[in-house]
Coordinates of C-alpha atoms and ligand atoms in Angstrom, one line a residue:
M24 CA -27.6 -1.3 -15.8
A25 CA -28.5 -4.9 -14.5
P26 CA -31.5 -4.6 -12.9
Q27 CA -30.0 -7.2 -10.6
L28 CA -27.4 -4.7 -10.4
Q29 CA -29.7 -2.3 -8.5
G30 CA -31.6 -4.6 -6.1
Y31 CA -27.6 -5.3 -4.8
F32 CA -27.8 -1.7 -4.4
D33 CA -30.3 -1.2 -2.6
Q34 CA -29.3 -4.1 0.0
V35 CA -26.4 -2.3 0.4
D36 CA -28.1 0.8 1.5
L37 CA -29.9 -1.6 3.9
M38 CA -27.0 -2.7 5.5
S39 CA -24.9 0.3 5.7
D40 CA -24.6 0.3 9.1
S41 CA -23.8 -3.6 10.5
F42 CA -21.6 -2.8 7.7
I43 CA -20.6 0.4 9.3
A44 CA -20.2 -1.7 13.1
R45 CA -18.7 -4.6 10.8
L46 CA -15.9 -2.4 10.1
A47 CA -15.7 -0.7 14.3
A48 CA -15.6 -4.1 15.5
A49 CA -12.4 -4.9 12.8
V50 CA -10.5 -1.5 13.7
A51 CA -11.3 -2.6 17.0
I52 CA -8.7 -5.0 17.2
P53 CA -5.0 -3.7 16.5
S54 CA -3.7 -5.8 14.1
V55 CA -0.1 -3.7 14.6
S56 CA 2.7 -6.2 12.1
A57 CA 5.6 -4.5 13.6
D58 CA 4.8 -4.8 17.3
P59 CA 6.1 -7.2 18.9
E60 CA 3.5 -6.7 22.1
L61 CA 0.5 -7.2 19.4
R62 CA 1.6 -9.7 17.3
H63 CA -1.2 -11.8 19.0
H64 CA -3.9 -8.9 17.8
V65 CA -2.6 -10.0 14.1
F66 CA -3.5 -13.2 14.9
K67 CA -7.3 -12.5 16.4
M68 CA -7.8 -10.3 13.2
A69 CA -7.1 -13.6 11.5
D70 CA -9.4 -15.5 13.3
F71 CA -12.1 -12.8 13.4
L72 CA -11.7 -13.0 9.4
E73 CA -11.6 -16.7 9.2
K74 CA -15.1 -16.8 11.1
L75 CA -16.7 -14.3 8.9
L76 CA -15.7 -16.1 6.0
L77 CA -16.9 -19.4 7.4
A78 CA -20.3 -18.0 8.4
L79 CA -21.0 -16.4 4.7
G80 CA -20.5 -19.7 3.6
A81 CA -17.0 -20.0 1.9
T82 CA -14.1 -21.8 2.8
V83 CA -11.2 -21.5 4.1
E84 CA -7.5 -22.7 4.7
R85 CA -4.7 -20.7 6.9
R86 CA -1.6 -21.3 5.7
P87 CA 0.9 -21.0 8.4
L88 CA 4.0 -18.9 7.4
G89 CA 6.5 -19.8 9.9
I90 CA 9.2 -18.0 11.6
E91 CA 9.6 -14.3 11.0
P92 CA 13.4 -14.7 10.2
A93 CA 14.9 -11.3 11.3
R94 CA 12.6 -12.0 15.2
P95 CA 13.3 -16.0 15.5
T96 CA 11.2 -15.7 18.8
L97 CA 8.4 -14.5 16.9
E98 CA 6.1 -16.5 14.3
L99 CA 4.6 -14.7 11.1
P100 CA 0.6 -14.3 11.3
P101 CA -1.1 -16.5 8.9
V102 CA -2.2 -15.9 5.1
I103 CA -6.1 -16.6 4.9
L104 CA -7.0 -17.9 1.8
S105 CA -10.8 -18.6 0.7
R106 CA -12.6 -19.6 -1.8
Y107 CA -16.3 -18.5 -2.2
G108 CA -17.9 -20.6 -5.1
N109 CA -17.3 -23.1 -7.4
D110 CA -19.2 -23.1 -10.4
P111 CA -16.9 -24.5 -13.0
N112 CA -19.8 -22.2 -15.2
K113 CA -19.1 -18.6 -13.7
R114 CA -15.1 -16.9 -13.8
T115 CA -13.0 -16.9 -11.7
I116 CA -11.1 -14.0 -9.4
L117 CA -8.9 -13.9 -7.7
V118 CA -8.7 -11.3 -4.9
Y119 CA -6.1 -9.4 -2.2
G120 CA -5.9 -7.3 1.0
H121 CA -4.0 -7.4 3.9
Y122 CA -5.6 -7.1 7.8
D123 CA -2.5 -5.8 9.4
V124 CA -2.1 -2.2 10.3
Q125 CA 0.1 0.3 10.6
P126 CA 1.4 1.5 14.2
A127 CA -0.7 4.4 15.8
L128 CA -0.6 5.4 18.9
K129 CA -3.5 8.9 19.9
E130 CA 0.1 10.6 21.5
D131 CA 1.4 10.4 17.7
G132 CA -2.0 13.1 17.4
W133 CA -4.9 11.1 16.9
A134 CA -8.0 13.1 17.8
T135 CA -9.5 10.5 18.8
D136 CA -8.0 7.0 20.0
P137 CA -6.9 5.3 16.9
F138 CA -8.5 1.2 17.2
V139 CA -11.5 2.8 17.9
L140 CA -14.2 3.7 14.5
S141 CA -15.2 7.1 15.6
V142 CA -17.8 7.9 13.6
D143 CA -18.2 12.1 12.5
E144 CA -22.6 12.3 11.5
K145 CA -22.1 15.5 9.9
T146 CA -19.3 15.1 7.6
G147 CA -19.1 11.2 7.0
K148 CA -15.7 11.0 7.9
M149 CA -14.3 7.5 9.7
F150 CA -11.3 7.7 12.2
G151 CA -9.4 4.8 13.1
R152 CA -6.2 3.0 12.5
G153 CA -7.2 0.4 8.7
S154 CA -10.2 1.8 8.2
T155 CA -9.1 2.7 4.7
D156 CA -5.5 1.0 4.1
D157 CA -6.7 -2.4 4.6
K158 CA -9.8 -3.2 6.4
G159 CA -12.0 -1.7 5.0
P160 CA -11.2 -3.0 1.4
V161 CA -11.0 -6.3 2.6
L162 CA -14.2 -5.4 5.0
G163 CA -15.8 -4.6 1.4
W164 CA -15.2 -7.9 -0.5
L165 CA -17.6 -10.0 2.6
N166 CA -19.8 -7.1 2.9
A167 CA -20.6 -7.8 -1.0
I168 CA -21.2 -11.5 -0.6
E169 CA -23.0 -10.9 2.4
A170 CA -25.4 -7.4 0.5
H171 CA -25.5 -10.8 -2.2
Q172 CA -27.1 -13.5 0.1
K173 CA -29.4 -11.4 1.8
A174 CA -31.2 -10.0 -1.7
G175 CA -31.2 -13.3 -2.8
I176 CA -28.8 -11.9 -6.0
E177 CA -26.6 -14.7 -6.9
F178 CA -23.3 -14.6 -7.0
P179 CA -22.1 -13.8 -10.6
V180 CA -18.4 -15.2 -9.4
N181 CA -16.4 -18.2 -8.6
L182 CA -14.3 -15.8 -5.6
L183 CA -10.9 -16.7 -4.7
M184 CA -9.3 -14.8 -1.7
C185 CA -5.8 -13.9 -0.2
F186 CA -5.2 -11.7 2.7
E187 CA -2.4 -11.7 4.7
G188 CA -1.0 -10.2 7.8
M189 CA 2.0 -9.1 6.8
E190 CA 2.3 -6.7 4.1
E191 CA 2.8 -3.4 6.2
Y192 CA 6.3 -4.9 7.6
G193 CA 7.4 -5.6 3.9
S194 CA 4.9 -8.9 3.1
E195 CA 7.3 -11.4 4.7
G196 CA 7.1 -15.2 2.8
L197 CA 3.9 -14.0 0.6
D198 CA 6.0 -14.0 -2.8
D199 CA 7.0 -17.4 -1.7
L200 CA 3.3 -19.1 -0.9
I201 CA 2.2 -16.8 -3.9
K202 CA 4.2 -18.9 -6.6
K203 CA 3.4 -22.0 -4.9
E204 CA 0.2 -21.6 -5.2
A205 CA 0.0 -20.3 -8.2
K206 CA -0.7 -23.7 -10.1
N207 CA -2.6 -24.8 -7.0
Y208 CA -5.0 -23.0 -5.2
F209 CA -4.8 -20.0 -7.6
K210 CA -4.9 -22.3 -10.2
D211 CA -8.8 -21.1 -11.7
A212 CA -8.3 -17.8 -11.5
E213 CA -9.0 -15.8 -14.3
A214 CA -7.7 -12.2 -13.6
V215 CA -6.6 -10.5 -10.3
C216 CA -8.3 -7.5 -8.7
I217 CA -6.6 -5.7 -5.9
S218 CA -7.8 -3.0 -3.5
D219 CA -5.4 -1.8 -1.7
N220 CA -4.5 2.1 -2.7
Y221 CA -6.6 5.6 -3.1
W222 CA -7.8 7.8 -5.5
L223 CA -6.2 10.5 -7.2
G224 CA -8.6 13.1 -5.3
A225 CA -11.2 13.0 -2.9
E226 CA -14.0 13.2 -5.6
K227 CA -13.5 11.0 -8.4
P228 CA -12.6 7.0 -8.8
C229 CA -9.7 6.2 -10.7
L230 CA -8.5 2.7 -11.4
T231 CA -4.4 2.0 -11.0
Y232 CA -2.3 0.8 -13.7
G233 CA 0.6 1.0 -12.4
L234 CA 3.2 1.4 -9.0
R235 CA 6.8 2.4 -7.6
G236 CA 8.7 0.1 -6.4
V237 CA 10.8 1.2 -3.2
S238 CA 14.1 -0.5 -2.1
Y239 CA 14.9 0.5 1.9
Y240 CA 17.8 0.9 3.5
E241 CA 19.9 1.5 6.9
L242 CA 23.0 3.2 7.6
T243 CA 24.6 2.6 10.8
V244 CA 27.0 4.8 11.5
H245 CA 28.8 3.8 15.1
G246 CA 31.5 5.5 17.0
P247 CA 31.9 5.1 20.8
A248 CA 31.6 2.4 22.6
Q249 CA 28.2 3.4 24.3
D250 CA 26.6 7.3 24.7
L251 CA 28.0 10.1 26.2
H252 CA 28.0 13.4 28.3
S253 CA 28.6 16.2 24.8
G254 CA 29.7 18.4 28.2
V255 CA 31.9 15.7 29.3
Y256 CA 33.9 14.5 25.5
G257 CA 32.0 17.0 23.2
G258 CA 34.7 18.5 21.1
S259 CA 37.3 14.9 21.5
V260 CA 35.4 12.6 20.5
T261 CA 34.3 12.1 16.2
E262 CA 30.6 11.9 16.5
P263 CA 28.3 9.4 14.7
M264 CA 25.3 11.4 14.3
T265 CA 28.0 14.4 12.8
D266 CA 29.2 12.4 10.3
L267 CA 25.7 10.3 9.9
V268 CA 23.7 14.1 8.8
K269 CA 26.3 14.2 6.8
L270 CA 25.8 11.4 5.0
L271 CA 21.8 11.8 4.7
G272 CA 22.9 15.8 3.6
T273 CA 24.5 14.2 0.4
L274 CA 21.1 11.6 -0.6
V275 CA 18.8 14.4 -1.7
D276 CA 18.2 18.2 -2.0
N277 CA 14.5 20.2 -0.9
K278 CA 13.7 20.1 -4.5
G279 CA 13.6 16.4 -4.3
N280 CA 16.7 15.8 -6.6
I281 CA 18.4 12.9 -5.9
L282 CA 22.4 13.8 -6.2
I283 CA 23.3 10.2 -6.3
P284 CA 25.6 10.3 -9.3
G285 CA 24.6 8.0 -12.4
L286 CA 20.8 7.2 -11.0
S287 CA 19.3 9.5 -13.3
E288 CA 19.8 7.5 -15.8
L289 CA 18.0 4.7 -15.1
V290 CA 15.1 6.0 -15.4
A291 CA 12.5 6.0 -18.6
P292 CA 12.9 8.6 -21.1
L293 CA 9.6 10.7 -21.3
S294 CA 7.8 10.4 -24.6
E295 CA 5.8 13.2 -25.9
D296 CA 2.3 10.8 -26.2
E297 CA 3.2 10.4 -21.7
K298 CA 3.5 13.8 -21.6
L299 CA 0.0 14.7 -23.0
L300 CA -1.3 12.5 -20.6
Y301 CA -1.4 14.2 -17.7
Q302 CA -3.1 16.6 -18.5
G303 CA -6.2 15.2 -19.3
I304 CA -5.6 13.9 -15.6
S305 CA -8.7 14.8 -13.2
F306 CA -6.4 16.9 -10.9
E307 CA -6.0 20.2 -8.8
M308 CA -3.2 21.4 -7.7
Q309 CA -5.1 21.5 -4.4
D310 CA -6.0 18.0 -4.1
L311 CA -2.5 18.3 -3.4
Y312 CA -3.0 20.9 -0.6
D313 CA -5.3 18.6 0.7
G314 CA -3.2 15.6 1.3
L315 CA -0.4 17.5 2.8
G316 CA -2.3 19.9 5.1
S317 CA -0.3 22.5 3.6
E318 CA 1.1 24.1 0.3
T319 CA 4.2 23.6 1.0
S320 CA 4.8 21.7 -3.0
I321 CA 8.2 21.4 -4.9
H322 CA 6.2 22.0 -8.0
P323 CA 4.1 24.7 -8.9
D324 CA 1.6 22.5 -11.5
K325 CA -0.1 19.6 -11.3
E326 CA 2.0 17.4 -15.0
R327 CA 5.2 17.7 -12.8
T328 CA 3.3 16.7 -9.1
L329 CA 2.0 13.8 -11.2
M330 CA 5.7 12.7 -12.5
A331 CA 7.5 13.3 -9.6
R332 CA 4.5 11.4 -8.0
W333 CA 4.3 8.0 -10.5
R334 CA 7.0 8.4 -13.2
Y335 CA 10.3 9.6 -11.8
P336 CA 12.1 7.7 -8.5
S337 CA 11.7 9.9 -5.0
L338 CA 14.7 9.5 -2.0
S339 CA 12.7 9.9 1.1
I340 CA 15.0 10.3 5.0
H341 CA 12.5 8.7 7.2
G342 CA 14.2 9.4 10.6
I343 CA 17.4 7.7 13.1
E344 CA 17.3 5.3 15.3
G345 CA 19.4 5.8 18.1
A346 CA 19.0 9.8 18.1
F347 CA 17.6 11.2 20.9
S348 CA 13.7 12.2 19.5
A349 CA 12.2 13.0 23.3
P350 CA 11.1 16.5 24.2
G351 CA 13.4 18.0 26.4
A352 CA 17.3 18.8 26.2
K353 CA 18.9 16.1 26.1
T354 CA 23.1 16.6 26.2
V355 CA 23.6 13.0 25.0
I356 CA 26.2 12.1 22.3
P357 CA 24.6 9.0 20.2
A358 CA 27.3 5.9 19.8
K359 CA 25.8 4.5 17.4
V360 CA 23.0 5.9 14.6
I361 CA 21.0 4.7 11.9
G362 CA 19.6 6.4 9.2
K363 CA 17.0 5.3 7.7
F364 CA 15.2 5.9 4.0
S365 CA 14.3 4.5 0.6
I366 CA 14.0 4.9 -2.9
R367 CA 10.8 5.1 -5.1
T368 CA 12.1 3.2 -8.4
V369 CA 10.3 3.4 -11.3
P370 CA 10.5 1.6 -15.3
N371 CA 13.6 1.1 -16.6
M372 CA 15.8 0.4 -12.6
E373 CA 16.2 -2.8 -11.9
P374 CA 16.9 -2.7 -7.6
K375 CA 20.5 -4.1 -7.6
D376 CA 21.8 -1.3 -10.4
V377 CA 20.2 1.4 -7.7
D378 CA 21.5 -1.0 -4.8
E379 CA 24.8 -0.5 -6.1
L380 CA 24.5 3.1 -7.0
V381 CA 23.8 3.7 -3.7
Y382 CA 26.9 2.1 -2.1
Q383 CA 29.3 3.3 -4.2
H384 CA 28.1 6.9 -3.4
L385 CA 27.8 6.2 0.5
N386 CA 31.7 5.4 0.4
F387 CA 32.7 7.5 -1.9
E388 CA 31.2 10.4 0.4
W389 CA 32.5 8.3 3.5
E390 CA 36.2 8.4 2.7
K391 CA 35.5 12.2 2.1
T392 CA 35.2 12.9 6.3
R393 CA 37.8 12.1 6.8
T394 CA 36.7 9.9 9.5
N395 CA 37.7 7.5 12.0
N396 CA 33.6 6.0 12.7
T397 CA 33.0 3.0 11.2
M398 CA 30.0 2.6 8.3
K399 CA 27.6 0.5 6.7
V400 CA 25.0 0.8 4.6
G401 CA 22.8 -2.4 4.2
L402 CA 19.5 -3.2 1.9
G403 CA 16.3 -2.9 4.1
H404 CA 13.6 -4.6 2.2
A405 CA 12.8 -3.7 -1.9
G406 CA 9.7 -4.5 -3.8
K407 CA 9.8 -4.0 -7.6
W408 CA 7.9 -0.9 -9.7
W409 CA 5.0 -2.5 -11.9
V410 CA 3.7 -1.2 -14.9
S411 CA 0.3 -2.6 -17.0
S412 CA -1.9 -2.8 -19.3
P413 CA -4.6 -0.7 -18.7
K414 CA -6.7 -2.4 -22.2
H415 CA -8.0 -5.3 -20.8
W416 CA -11.4 -7.1 -19.5
N417 CA -10.8 -6.5 -16.4
F418 CA -10.3 -3.1 -16.5
A419 CA -12.9 -2.4 -18.9
A420 CA -15.3 -4.7 -16.8
A421 CA -13.6 -2.4 -13.4
S422 CA -14.5 0.6 -15.7
K423 CA -18.4 -0.5 -16.6
A424 CA -18.1 -0.6 -12.1
V425 CA -17.2 2.7 -11.7
E426 CA -19.5 4.2 -14.1
S427 CA -22.6 2.4 -12.7
V428 CA -22.2 3.6 -9.3
F429 CA -20.6 6.7 -9.9
K430 CA -21.7 8.2 -13.1
V431 CA -18.5 8.8 -14.1
K432 CA -16.0 7.5 -16.2
P433 CA -13.1 6.2 -14.0
D434 CA -9.5 8.0 -14.3
M435 CA -6.6 5.8 -15.6
T436 CA -4.1 6.1 -12.8
R437 CA 0.0 5.1 -12.2
E438 CA 0.4 5.2 -8.0
G439 CA 4.1 6.7 -6.5
G440 CA 3.2 3.7 -2.6
S441 CA 4.3 -0.1 -3.9
I442 CA 2.3 -2.9 -3.3
P443 CA 5.3 -5.1 -4.4
V444 CA 3.4 -8.6 -4.4
T445 CA 1.0 -7.2 -7.7
L446 CA 3.9 -7.9 -9.9
T447 CA 4.8 -11.5 -8.1
F448 CA 0.9 -12.1 -8.9
E449 CA 0.8 -10.7 -12.4
Q450 CA 4.1 -12.9 -13.1
A451 CA 3.1 -16.3 -10.6
T452 CA -0.3 -16.7 -12.1
G453 CA 0.5 -15.4 -15.8
K454 CA -3.0 -13.2 -15.5
N455 CA -4.1 -9.6 -15.8
V456 CA -3.6 -7.7 -12.2
L457 CA -6.1 -4.8 -11.8
L458 CA -5.9 -1.7 -8.2
L459 CA -9.3 -1.2 -7.7
P460 CA -9.6 1.9 -4.9
M461 CA -12.0 2.3 -2.4
G462 CA -10.5 5.8 -0.4
S463 CA -9.0 8.4 -1.4
S464 CA -6.5 10.9 -1.3
T465 CA -7.3 12.5 1.6
D466 CA -7.7 9.4 3.5
A467 CA -4.4 9.5 5.6
A468 CA -2.9 6.1 5.5
H469 CA -0.2 5.6 7.3
S470 CA -0.6 9.2 8.9
I471 CA -2.6 10.5 12.4
N472 CA -5.8 10.7 11.8
E473 CA -6.1 7.5 9.5
K474 CA -10.0 7.7 8.2
L475 CA -12.7 6.4 5.2
D476 CA -15.4 8.5 4.0
K477 CA -19.0 6.7 4.4
R478 CA -19.9 7.3 1.1
N479 CA -16.4 5.7 -0.2
Y480 CA -17.2 2.5 2.2
I481 CA -21.0 2.4 1.0
E482 CA -20.7 2.6 -2.7
G483 CA -17.0 1.2 -2.6
I484 CA -19.1 -2.0 -1.7
K485 CA -21.3 -0.9 -4.8
L486 CA -18.1 -0.7 -6.6
L487 CA -16.4 -4.1 -5.9
G488 CA -19.5 -6.0 -6.2
A489 CA -20.7 -4.4 -9.9
Y490 CA -17.1 -5.1 -10.4
L491 CA -17.7 -8.8 -10.0
H492 CA -21.3 -8.5 -12.3
Y493 CA -19.5 -6.8 -15.3
V494 CA -15.8 -9.3 -14.8
A495 CA -18.3 -12.3 -15.0
V496 CA -19.9 -10.8 -18.4
E497 CA -16.7 -9.2 -20.1
P498 CA -15.6 -10.5 -23.5
Q499 CA -12.4 -12.1 -23.0
I500 CA -10.2 -10.0 -25.6
E501 CA -7.4 -7.7 -25.2
Q502 CA -8.7 -4.4 -26.4
Ligands
LIG626 C1 -0.1 1.3 -1.7 C2 0.1 0.8 0.0 N1 -1.2 0.9 0.4 C3 0.9 0.9 1.0 O1 0.7 2.3 1.8 N2 2.5 -0.1 0.6 C4 3.7 0.2 1.7 C5 4.7 -0.7 1.5 C6 5.2 -0.6 1.9 C7 6.7 -0.9 1.6 N3 7.7 -0.7 2.7 C8 6.7 -0.8 3.5 N4 5.9 -0.6 3.3 C9 4.6 1.7 0.6 O2 4.0 1.5 -0.3 O3 4.6 2.3 1.1
ZN627 ZN1 -2.3 -0.9 2.8
ZN628 ZN1 -0.2 0.7 3.9

């Protein structure tokens, strides 16, 4: 290991309390992009990052994205573009993260206030919305810069940063910005690194070279002009909820089989070589159970579980807008209900082919209900799957960084979640993209009690810095 890396690691350890305080300050800003009432906090979070970057000596450009198309009274938060270092003799690396978070309410079942970073000193777990997704990783890059400065160690690369505030609401406006800036702000980038995903388990780091895509649908069933009393109208009106539940029930079974004809034919066949790949991955069924908080898995073994997560599509039913869902026993007949479901897509599924099969299937099933209600189905948002080659110097550098910090070789993984801009970065810049996660599979991102372990945060800051040292010198050959 290069001697300056040990100095950097020691400095990160020395500064760990201040890095945790910085994460606490970020978590305290409820930058929920989905909630119009909290939109000003997303802007506040952009200010927070801009101020920190300027204090570190980076240059910052705030890129406004205009008005949110679906909610024209709302302004989109800016993309923060930043550059640290401009040395023509150094490599330039582009990193991406997001500063918005998923919604969180204490009454959803959080054990602590979601917007107060609550550190359990015994376990090292740091609870708070955005701790792992994605404020910890975003601050990781800034902390790496600061630790270099405080240790008097030369920063090994020129760092370009792209931080957005709408990722949790479909990255509105970002694709166009990336395409535009590929030949402008990002023109010097030689490789891209994204830290917005998770280790496969809780112990061993991984590098990620694939993501599933996502196509998100809204299925609306409408009948009466207003909600009705079920005692007065039950039995004499065609109930929209009955039709909707019937339709939703035709999409998927409880073994995860998607019931839409033609969909599985779009999936790339499994080769013998690929089958072998899953056996070598460090993953135990217990890792899955830990993440689930139960043992209610579909598959009994790790190979099928990993394949189901990474290389096969899945269909999830998320909720029903307009349905009664509060505690108690309201005897209402909802007049209009909107079922929300999404399909995680994989090679070689083309989003437009998936849409067509979904619409065809739902129209066919709708005819069978012989109902006199009306039905409408539409696509909310979609992002395509991404699979790249990990045989690239960008991955080789990250692998060395993992070994230097964690003393193990990382697993090479794909992931079931979606980060649609990954493909956009790859296509627009023409450069290799690497996913370098900081958090673990037990972090409960998007869920109640989201957390980041102290170990993952502090060693993760070391990892990001070490990656920059190795990527600065890794020979530029495809391996
Ligand atoms: C993997 C990443 N951290 C993430 O959680 N992505 C979201 C993206 C998304 C898609 N629709 C809405 N948000 C995900 O995979 O759900
Ligand atoms: Zn994220
Ligand atoms: Zn997320």
